[in-house]
mmCIF file of C-alpha atoms in Angstrom:
data_model
loop_
_atom_site.group_PDB
_atom_site.id
_atom_site.type_symbol
_atom_site.label_atom_id
_atom_site.label_comp_id
_atom_site.label_asym_id
_atom_site.label_seq_id
_atom_site.Cartn_x
_atom_site.Cartn_y
_atom_site.Cartn_z
ATOM 1 C CA UNK A 1 182.264 75.326 120.870
ATOM 2 C CA UNK A 2 179.683 77.528 122.461
ATOM 3 C CA UNK A 3 178.850 76.861 125.976
ATOM 4 C CA UNK A 4 175.984 78.991 126.056
ATOM 5 C CA UNK A 5 174.284 76.346 123.831
ATOM 6 C CA UNK A 6 174.355 73.668 126.160
ATOM 7 C CA UNK A 7 170.186 73.397 126.899
ATOM 8 C CA UNK A 8 169.428 75.349 123.914
ATOM 9 C CA UNK A 9 168.000 74.206 120.587
ATOM 10 C CA UNK A 10 170.525 74.922 117.707
ATOM 11 C CA UNK A 11 168.894 76.944 114.711
ATOM 12 C CA UNK A 12 170.165 75.130 111.684
ATOM 13 C CA UNK A 13 170.236 76.640 108.496
ATOM 14 C CA UNK A 14 170.315 74.819 104.938
ATOM 15 C CA UNK A 15 173.001 72.257 105.400
ATOM 16 C CA UNK A 16 174.349 69.267 103.934
ATOM 17 C CA UNK A 17 175.541 68.566 107.386
ATOM 18 C CA UNK A 18 172.542 68.627 109.572
ATOM 19 C CA UNK A 19 172.891 67.015 113.373
ATOM 20 C CA UNK A 20 172.511 63.024 113.594
ATOM 21 C CA UNK A 21 172.529 60.156 115.851
ATOM 22 C CA UNK A 22 174.655 57.479 114.126
ATOM 23 C CA UNK A 23 174.839 53.677 114.990
ATOM 24 C CA UNK A 24 178.967 52.441 114.771
ATOM 25 C CA UNK A 25 180.250 49.170 115.315
ATOM 26 C CA UNK A 26 184.016 49.233 117.439
ATOM 27 C CA UNK A 27 186.128 46.631 116.597
ATOM 28 C CA UNK A 28 187.605 45.251 119.961
ATOM 29 C CA UNK A 29 189.850 42.322 119.958
ATOM 30 C CA UNK A 30 187.779 40.435 116.667
ATOM 31 C CA UNK A 31 184.310 41.694 119.181
ATOM 32 C CA UNK A 32 181.940 43.974 118.072
ATOM 33 C CA UNK A 33 181.084 46.847 120.244
ATOM 34 C CA UNK A 34 177.550 48.516 119.100
ATOM 35 C CA UNK A 35 177.226 52.545 120.132
ATOM 36 C CA UNK A 36 176.180 55.357 119.194
ATOM 37 C CA UNK A 37 177.586 58.740 117.871
ATOM 38 C CA UNK A 38 175.686 62.065 118.209
ATOM 39 C CA UNK A 39 177.444 64.388 116.026
ATOM 40 C CA UNK A 40 177.542 67.932 115.355
ATOM 41 C CA UNK A 41 175.619 70.465 112.199
ATOM 42 C CA UNK A 42 178.187 71.842 110.126
ATOM 43 C CA UNK A 43 181.496 71.296 108.299
ATOM 44 C CA UNK A 44 183.586 71.138 110.703
ATOM 45 C CA UNK A 45 185.792 69.175 111.762
ATOM 46 C CA UNK A 46 184.493 69.320 115.050
ATOM 47 C CA UNK A 47 186.287 68.712 118.326
ATOM 48 C CA UNK A 48 184.952 64.706 119.863
ATOM 49 C CA UNK A 49 184.060 62.965 122.952
ATOM 50 C CA UNK A 50 184.293 59.486 124.034
ATOM 51 C CA UNK A 51 181.968 59.256 126.991
ATOM 52 C CA UNK A 52 181.311 56.333 129.497
ATOM 53 C CA UNK A 53 179.018 54.634 130.989
ATOM 54 C CA UNK A 54 179.459 52.681 134.843
ATOM 55 C CA UNK A 55 178.795 49.255 135.667
ATOM 56 C CA UNK A 56 176.785 48.078 134.717
ATOM 57 C CA UNK A 57 175.213 51.137 133.110
ATOM 58 C CA UNK A 58 171.876 51.509 134.013
ATOM 59 C CA UNK A 59 172.960 55.514 133.723
ATOM 60 C CA UNK A 60 173.851 56.097 130.216
ATOM 61 C CA UNK A 61 174.493 59.696 130.642
ATOM 62 C CA UNK A 62 172.255 60.085 127.448
ATOM 63 C CA UNK A 63 171.741 63.906 128.487
ATOM 64 C CA UNK A 64 174.700 64.566 129.015
ATOM 65 C CA UNK A 65 175.639 63.587 125.329
ATOM 66 C CA UNK A 66 172.943 65.573 124.138
ATOM 67 C CA UNK A 67 174.066 68.771 125.633
ATOM 68 C CA UNK A 68 177.950 68.468 124.774
ATOM 69 C CA UNK A 69 176.877 67.636 120.777
ATOM 70 C CA UNK A 70 174.660 70.897 121.500
ATOM 71 C CA UNK A 71 177.862 72.985 122.393
ATOM 72 C CA UNK A 72 179.782 71.079 119.092
ATOM 73 C CA UNK A 73 181.181 68.074 120.983
ATOM 74 C CA UNK A 74 180.622 64.679 118.704
ATOM 75 C CA UNK A 75 180.018 62.363 121.265
ATOM 76 C CA UNK A 76 180.105 59.006 121.734
ATOM 77 C CA UNK A 77 178.340 55.889 123.550
ATOM 78 C CA UNK A 78 179.351 52.436 123.544
ATOM 79 C CA UNK A 79 178.758 49.454 125.038
ATOM 80 C CA UNK A 80 182.050 47.010 126.438
ATOM 81 C CA UNK A 81 182.038 44.041 125.571
ATOM 82 C CA UNK A 82 179.761 41.889 127.185
ATOM 83 C CA UNK A 83 177.089 44.318 128.064
ATOM 84 C CA UNK A 84 173.891 45.486 126.515
ATOM 85 C CA UNK A 85 174.087 43.529 123.366
ATOM 86 C CA UNK A 86 177.681 43.898 122.703
ATOM 87 C CA UNK A 87 179.726 40.781 121.331
ATOM 88 C CA UNK A 88 182.048 39.145 123.473
ATOM 89 C CA UNK A 89 182.290 38.572 127.395
ATOM 90 C CA UNK A 90 182.259 41.179 130.585
ATOM 91 C CA UNK A 91 185.623 42.324 132.748
ATOM 92 C CA UNK A 92 187.194 44.814 134.210
ATOM 93 C CA UNK A 93 190.255 43.974 131.822
ATOM 94 C CA UNK A 94 188.139 44.550 129.017
ATOM 95 C CA UNK A 95 186.286 47.321 129.349
ATOM 96 C CA UNK A 96 189.897 48.930 129.703
ATOM 97 C CA UNK A 97 190.899 47.000 126.249
ATOM 98 C CA UNK A 98 187.701 48.313 125.179
ATOM 99 C CA UNK A 99 187.877 52.142 125.876
ATOM 100 C CA UNK A 100 191.190 52.093 124.269
ATOM 101 C CA UNK A 101 189.510 50.543 120.628
ATOM 102 C CA UNK A 102 186.827 53.170 120.615
ATOM 103 C CA UNK A 103 189.792 55.900 121.038
ATOM 104 C CA UNK A 104 191.340 54.282 118.208
ATOM 105 C CA UNK A 105 188.008 53.984 116.395
ATOM 106 C CA UNK A 106 187.776 57.739 116.733
ATOM 107 C CA UNK A 107 190.700 59.167 116.486
ATOM 108 C CA UNK A 108 190.738 56.512 112.475
ATOM 109 C CA UNK A 109 191.304 58.814 110.021
ATOM 110 C CA UNK A 110 188.428 57.156 108.210
ATOM 111 C CA UNK A 111 186.185 57.750 110.830
ATOM 112 C CA UNK A 112 187.922 61.181 111.346
ATOM 113 C CA UNK A 113 186.497 61.954 107.883
ATOM 114 C CA UNK A 114 183.226 60.176 107.609
ATOM 115 C CA UNK A 115 181.741 61.676 111.243
ATOM 116 C CA UNK A 116 184.118 65.224 110.696
ATOM 117 C CA UNK A 117 186.241 64.447 113.853
ATOM 118 C CA UNK A 118 189.202 67.233 114.870
ATOM 119 C CA UNK A 119 191.454 64.062 115.927
ATOM 120 C CA UNK A 120 193.168 66.866 117.404
ATOM 121 C CA UNK A 121 191.234 67.714 120.006
ATOM 122 C CA UNK A 122 189.741 64.137 121.632
ATOM 123 C CA UNK A 123 188.818 64.135 125.381
ATOM 124 C CA UNK A 124 187.722 61.037 127.335
ATOM 125 C CA UNK A 125 184.724 60.965 130.325
ATOM 126 C CA UNK A 126 183.476 58.646 131.667
ATOM 127 C CA UNK A 127 181.317 58.177 135.645
ATOM 128 C CA UNK A 128 181.998 55.695 138.355
ATOM 129 C CA UNK A 129 183.254 52.741 136.678
ATOM 130 C CA UNK A 130 183.948 54.497 133.335
ATOM 131 C CA UNK A 131 185.748 57.093 135.970
ATOM 132 C CA UNK A 132 188.452 54.561 136.743
ATOM 133 C CA UNK A 133 188.567 53.244 133.028
ATOM 134 C CA UNK A 134 188.821 56.944 132.009
ATOM 135 C CA UNK A 135 191.677 57.743 135.007
ATOM 136 C CA UNK A 136 193.279 54.109 134.201
ATOM 137 C CA UNK A 137 193.308 55.033 130.229
ATOM 138 C CA UNK A 138 195.207 58.613 131.308
ATOM 139 C CA UNK A 139 198.104 56.895 133.401
ATOM 140 C CA UNK A 140 198.288 54.756 129.707
ATOM 141 C CA UNK A 141 199.021 58.386 127.854
ATOM 142 C CA UNK A 142 196.462 57.750 125.220
ATOM 143 C CA UNK A 143 197.710 60.863 123.550
ATOM 144 C CA UNK A 144 194.242 62.918 123.663
ATOM 145 C CA UNK A 145 193.673 66.056 124.657
ATOM 146 C CA UNK A 146 192.053 65.988 128.233
ATOM 147 C CA UNK A 147 190.227 63.531 130.941
ATOM 148 C CA UNK A 148 187.204 64.101 133.003
ATOM 149 C CA UNK A 149 186.783 61.316 135.901
ATOM 150 C CA UNK A 150 183.209 61.709 137.901
ATOM 151 C CA UNK A 151 182.453 60.073 140.722
ATOM 152 C CA UNK A 152 185.161 56.705 140.124
ATOM 153 C CA UNK A 153 185.372 54.141 141.610
ATOM 154 C CA UNK A 154 188.532 52.577 142.655
ATOM 155 C CA UNK A 155 188.229 48.871 141.574
ATOM 156 C CA UNK A 156 191.996 48.201 142.780
ATOM 157 C CA UNK A 157 191.563 50.084 146.532
ATOM 158 C CA UNK A 158 188.492 47.564 146.558
ATOM 159 C CA UNK A 159 189.805 44.284 145.343
ATOM 160 C CA UNK A 160 192.299 45.059 148.095
ATOM 161 C CA UNK A 161 190.116 46.032 150.722
ATOM 162 C CA UNK A 162 188.133 42.797 150.580
ATOM 163 C CA UNK A 163 191.002 40.584 150.982
ATOM 164 C CA UNK A 164 191.392 41.941 154.373
ATOM 165 C CA UNK A 165 187.720 43.079 155.349
ATOM 166 C CA UNK A 166 184.775 41.109 155.397
ATOM 167 C CA UNK A 167 182.490 44.166 154.965
ATOM 168 C CA UNK A 168 184.540 45.462 152.026
ATOM 169 C CA UNK A 169 184.134 41.692 150.524
ATOM 170 C CA UNK A 170 179.830 41.786 151.070
ATOM 171 C CA UNK A 171 179.749 45.584 149.422
ATOM 172 C CA UNK A 172 181.272 44.199 146.003
ATOM 173 C CA UNK A 173 180.046 41.231 146.593
ATOM 174 C CA UNK A 174 175.749 42.817 146.246
ATOM 175 C CA UNK A 175 176.837 45.060 144.106
ATOM 176 C CA UNK A 176 178.285 42.830 141.534
ATOM 177 C CA UNK A 177 175.001 40.573 142.178
ATOM 178 C CA UNK A 178 172.709 43.321 141.377
ATOM 179 C CA UNK A 179 174.267 44.869 138.393
ATOM 180 C CA UNK A 180 175.728 41.712 136.653
ATOM 181 C CA UNK A 181 172.085 40.750 135.353
ATOM 182 C CA UNK A 182 172.915 42.788 132.151
ATOM 183 C CA UNK A 183 175.987 41.140 131.379
ATOM 184 C CA UNK A 184 177.042 38.474 130.375
ATOM 185 C CA UNK A 185 180.046 35.787 130.120
ATOM 186 C CA UNK A 186 181.406 36.631 133.954
ATOM 187 C CA UNK A 187 180.103 36.195 137.617
ATOM 188 C CA UNK A 188 180.291 37.601 140.465
ATOM 189 C CA UNK A 189 183.379 35.678 142.315
ATOM 190 C CA UNK A 190 185.257 36.339 138.865
ATOM 191 C CA UNK A 191 184.718 40.010 139.186
ATOM 192 C CA UNK A 192 185.498 39.976 142.561
ATOM 193 C CA UNK A 193 188.812 38.093 141.887
ATOM 194 C CA UNK A 194 189.774 40.283 139.078
ATOM 195 C CA UNK A 195 189.417 43.400 141.003
ATOM 196 C CA UNK A 196 191.641 41.446 144.160
ATOM 197 C CA UNK A 197 194.499 39.867 141.238
ATOM 198 C CA UNK A 198 194.604 44.090 139.894
ATOM 199 C CA UNK A 199 194.324 45.421 143.228
ATOM 200 C CA UNK A 200 197.881 47.080 143.095
ATOM 201 C CA UNK A 201 197.951 47.801 139.344
ATOM 202 C CA UNK A 202 194.606 49.670 139.445
ATOM 203 C CA UNK A 203 194.898 51.776 142.647
ATOM 204 C CA UNK A 204 194.338 55.076 141.758
ATOM 205 C CA UNK A 205 196.879 56.529 144.068
ATOM 206 C CA UNK A 206 199.135 53.957 142.786
ATOM 207 C CA UNK A 207 199.163 56.038 139.580
ATOM 208 C CA UNK A 208 198.759 59.331 140.604
ATOM 209 C CA UNK A 209 202.172 60.561 139.666
ATOM 210 C CA UNK A 210 200.896 59.569 136.046
ATOM 211 C CA UNK A 211 197.541 60.846 136.599
ATOM 212 C CA UNK A 212 199.304 63.777 137.314
ATOM 213 C CA UNK A 213 201.251 64.759 133.707
ATOM 214 C CA UNK A 214 197.388 64.745 131.999
ATOM 215 C CA UNK A 215 194.456 67.641 132.054
ATOM 216 C CA UNK A 216 192.631 66.168 134.111
ATOM 217 C CA UNK A 217 188.866 67.167 135.447
ATOM 218 C CA UNK A 218 188.161 65.006 138.943
ATOM 219 C CA UNK A 219 184.463 65.499 139.830
ATOM 220 C CA UNK A 220 183.324 64.016 143.581
ATOM 221 C CA UNK A 221 179.952 63.881 145.256
ATOM 222 C CA UNK A 222 179.751 64.350 148.942
ATOM 223 C CA UNK A 223 176.895 62.189 149.218
ATOM 224 C CA UNK A 224 178.379 58.975 147.100
ATOM 225 C CA UNK A 225 177.383 55.920 148.515
ATOM 226 C CA UNK A 226 179.172 53.787 146.095
ATOM 227 C CA UNK A 227 182.202 55.689 145.265
ATOM 228 C CA UNK A 228 182.456 57.302 148.957
ATOM 229 C CA UNK A 229 185.171 60.592 148.788
ATOM 230 C CA UNK A 230 186.879 58.810 151.931
ATOM 231 C CA UNK A 231 188.110 56.045 149.811
ATOM 232 C CA UNK A 232 187.569 56.876 145.891
ATOM 233 C CA UNK A 233 188.137 60.372 145.786
ATOM 234 C CA UNK A 234 190.536 61.660 148.746
ATOM 235 C CA UNK A 235 193.305 59.155 148.663
ATOM 236 C CA UNK A 236 193.928 59.759 144.966
ATOM 237 C CA UNK A 237 193.131 63.806 145.407
ATOM 238 C CA UNK A 238 196.159 63.568 148.493
ATOM 239 C CA UNK A 239 198.359 61.883 146.567
ATOM 240 C CA UNK A 240 198.024 63.973 143.601
ATOM 241 C CA UNK A 241 198.533 67.874 145.472
ATOM 242 C CA UNK A 242 202.462 66.106 145.816
ATOM 243 C CA UNK A 243 202.723 66.346 142.657
ATOM 244 C CA UNK A 244 202.894 68.790 139.237
ATOM 245 C CA UNK A 245 199.051 70.062 139.844
ATOM 246 C CA UNK A 246 199.333 72.118 136.677
ATOM 247 C CA UNK A 247 196.865 70.092 134.705
ATOM 248 C CA UNK A 248 195.030 68.644 137.595
ATOM 249 C CA UNK A 249 191.516 70.424 138.986
ATOM 250 C CA UNK A 250 189.272 68.619 141.044
ATOM 251 C CA UNK A 251 185.620 69.476 142.487
ATOM 252 C CA UNK A 252 183.465 68.283 145.058
ATOM 253 C CA UNK A 253 179.541 68.820 144.303
ATOM 254 C CA UNK A 254 177.195 68.242 146.863
ATOM 255 C CA UNK A 255 175.116 65.198 145.224
ATOM 256 C CA UNK A 256 174.359 61.195 144.672
ATOM 257 C CA UNK A 257 176.482 58.963 142.656
ATOM 258 C CA UNK A 258 174.335 59.689 139.666
ATOM 259 C CA UNK A 259 174.191 63.724 140.394
ATOM 260 C CA UNK A 260 170.748 63.079 139.782
ATOM 261 C CA UNK A 261 169.746 66.431 141.549
ATOM 262 C CA UNK A 262 173.251 68.915 139.596
ATOM 263 C CA UNK A 263 172.498 67.365 136.309
ATOM 264 C CA UNK A 264 172.969 70.708 134.728
ATOM 265 C CA UNK A 265 175.169 71.954 136.771
ATOM 266 C CA UNK A 266 177.929 68.950 136.714
ATOM 267 C CA UNK A 267 177.379 69.014 132.379
ATOM 268 C CA UNK A 268 177.899 73.253 132.820
ATOM 269 C CA UNK A 269 181.144 72.848 135.442
ATOM 270 C CA UNK A 270 182.564 70.186 132.533
ATOM 271 C CA UNK A 271 181.555 71.858 129.218
ATOM 272 C CA UNK A 272 183.305 75.240 131.274
ATOM 273 C CA UNK A 273 186.550 73.680 131.831
ATOM 274 C CA UNK A 274 186.773 71.424 128.376
ATOM 275 C CA UNK A 275 186.351 74.649 126.480
ATOM 276 C CA UNK A 276 189.650 75.747 128.023
ATOM 277 C CA UNK A 277 191.263 73.055 127.668
ATOM 278 C CA UNK A 278 190.961 72.869 123.699
ATOM 279 C CA UNK A 279 190.620 77.046 123.488
ATOM 280 C CA UNK A 280 194.348 77.534 125.312
ATOM 281 C CA UNK A 281 197.745 75.875 126.663
ATOM 282 C CA UNK A 282 196.737 77.687 130.090
ATOM 283 C CA UNK A 283 194.905 75.454 132.716
ATOM 284 C CA UNK A 284 192.395 77.292 135.142
ATOM 285 C CA UNK A 285 193.131 77.201 138.343
ATOM 286 C CA UNK A 286 189.687 77.350 140.319
ATOM 287 C CA UNK A 287 185.971 76.936 139.738
#
């Protein structure tokens, strides 16, 4: 991988392995999830990234997918059950299960052989709800190289808050009502009830000790009005700092929830950190 190649078009020599964008179908609980695998030029094998979009996925971070592919990552972007044409019904638990199915797809011998993937160097990166799924997947230890959570949204904490705080409940109701349009098989009420029922299990703070065992980069946005740092970032950060932090790095950028004015910086920070995880077992201490 080459950091400087993030925003340079690759020079492709005559090769039987040019860069490509391949439509893929991932099986998750007998339902088809549809995605695209952006493959790197060259024989490989190449490290791989599973890139998770948020809720509902209006921002798919495809600029980052192309940038990471240019830097040397085979990058998978896919849609969870019940979203953007994928089969089945949408739910937060299905999102978590679908992420594990996507990782197993990338790790499989058949996929690795066909798309020239280095199965020893697979990472998971997610934004917003994708960051939520990244953190809970990391807590379950999927035996991959590293995890990056960008502006993660703590559905566990919000579920807990909505039980006792009408303002928090209205926040979820309004957000879910707006975002549910491209999703199928669910309702605003079902999603709120699911967050409440799983509030303890899904709480970031409750998973902090397990997360401290993983190589993890946590990125938040100072002006985020969705994954508000005081609710979704600092409680986890403060808890994790009580544990072994050798594997844990964190940063706050002066931007909004989607990092609209920091896309290049965001991608550079992530790539710089990931390169160190791939090249060495030692971890950076600061940016």
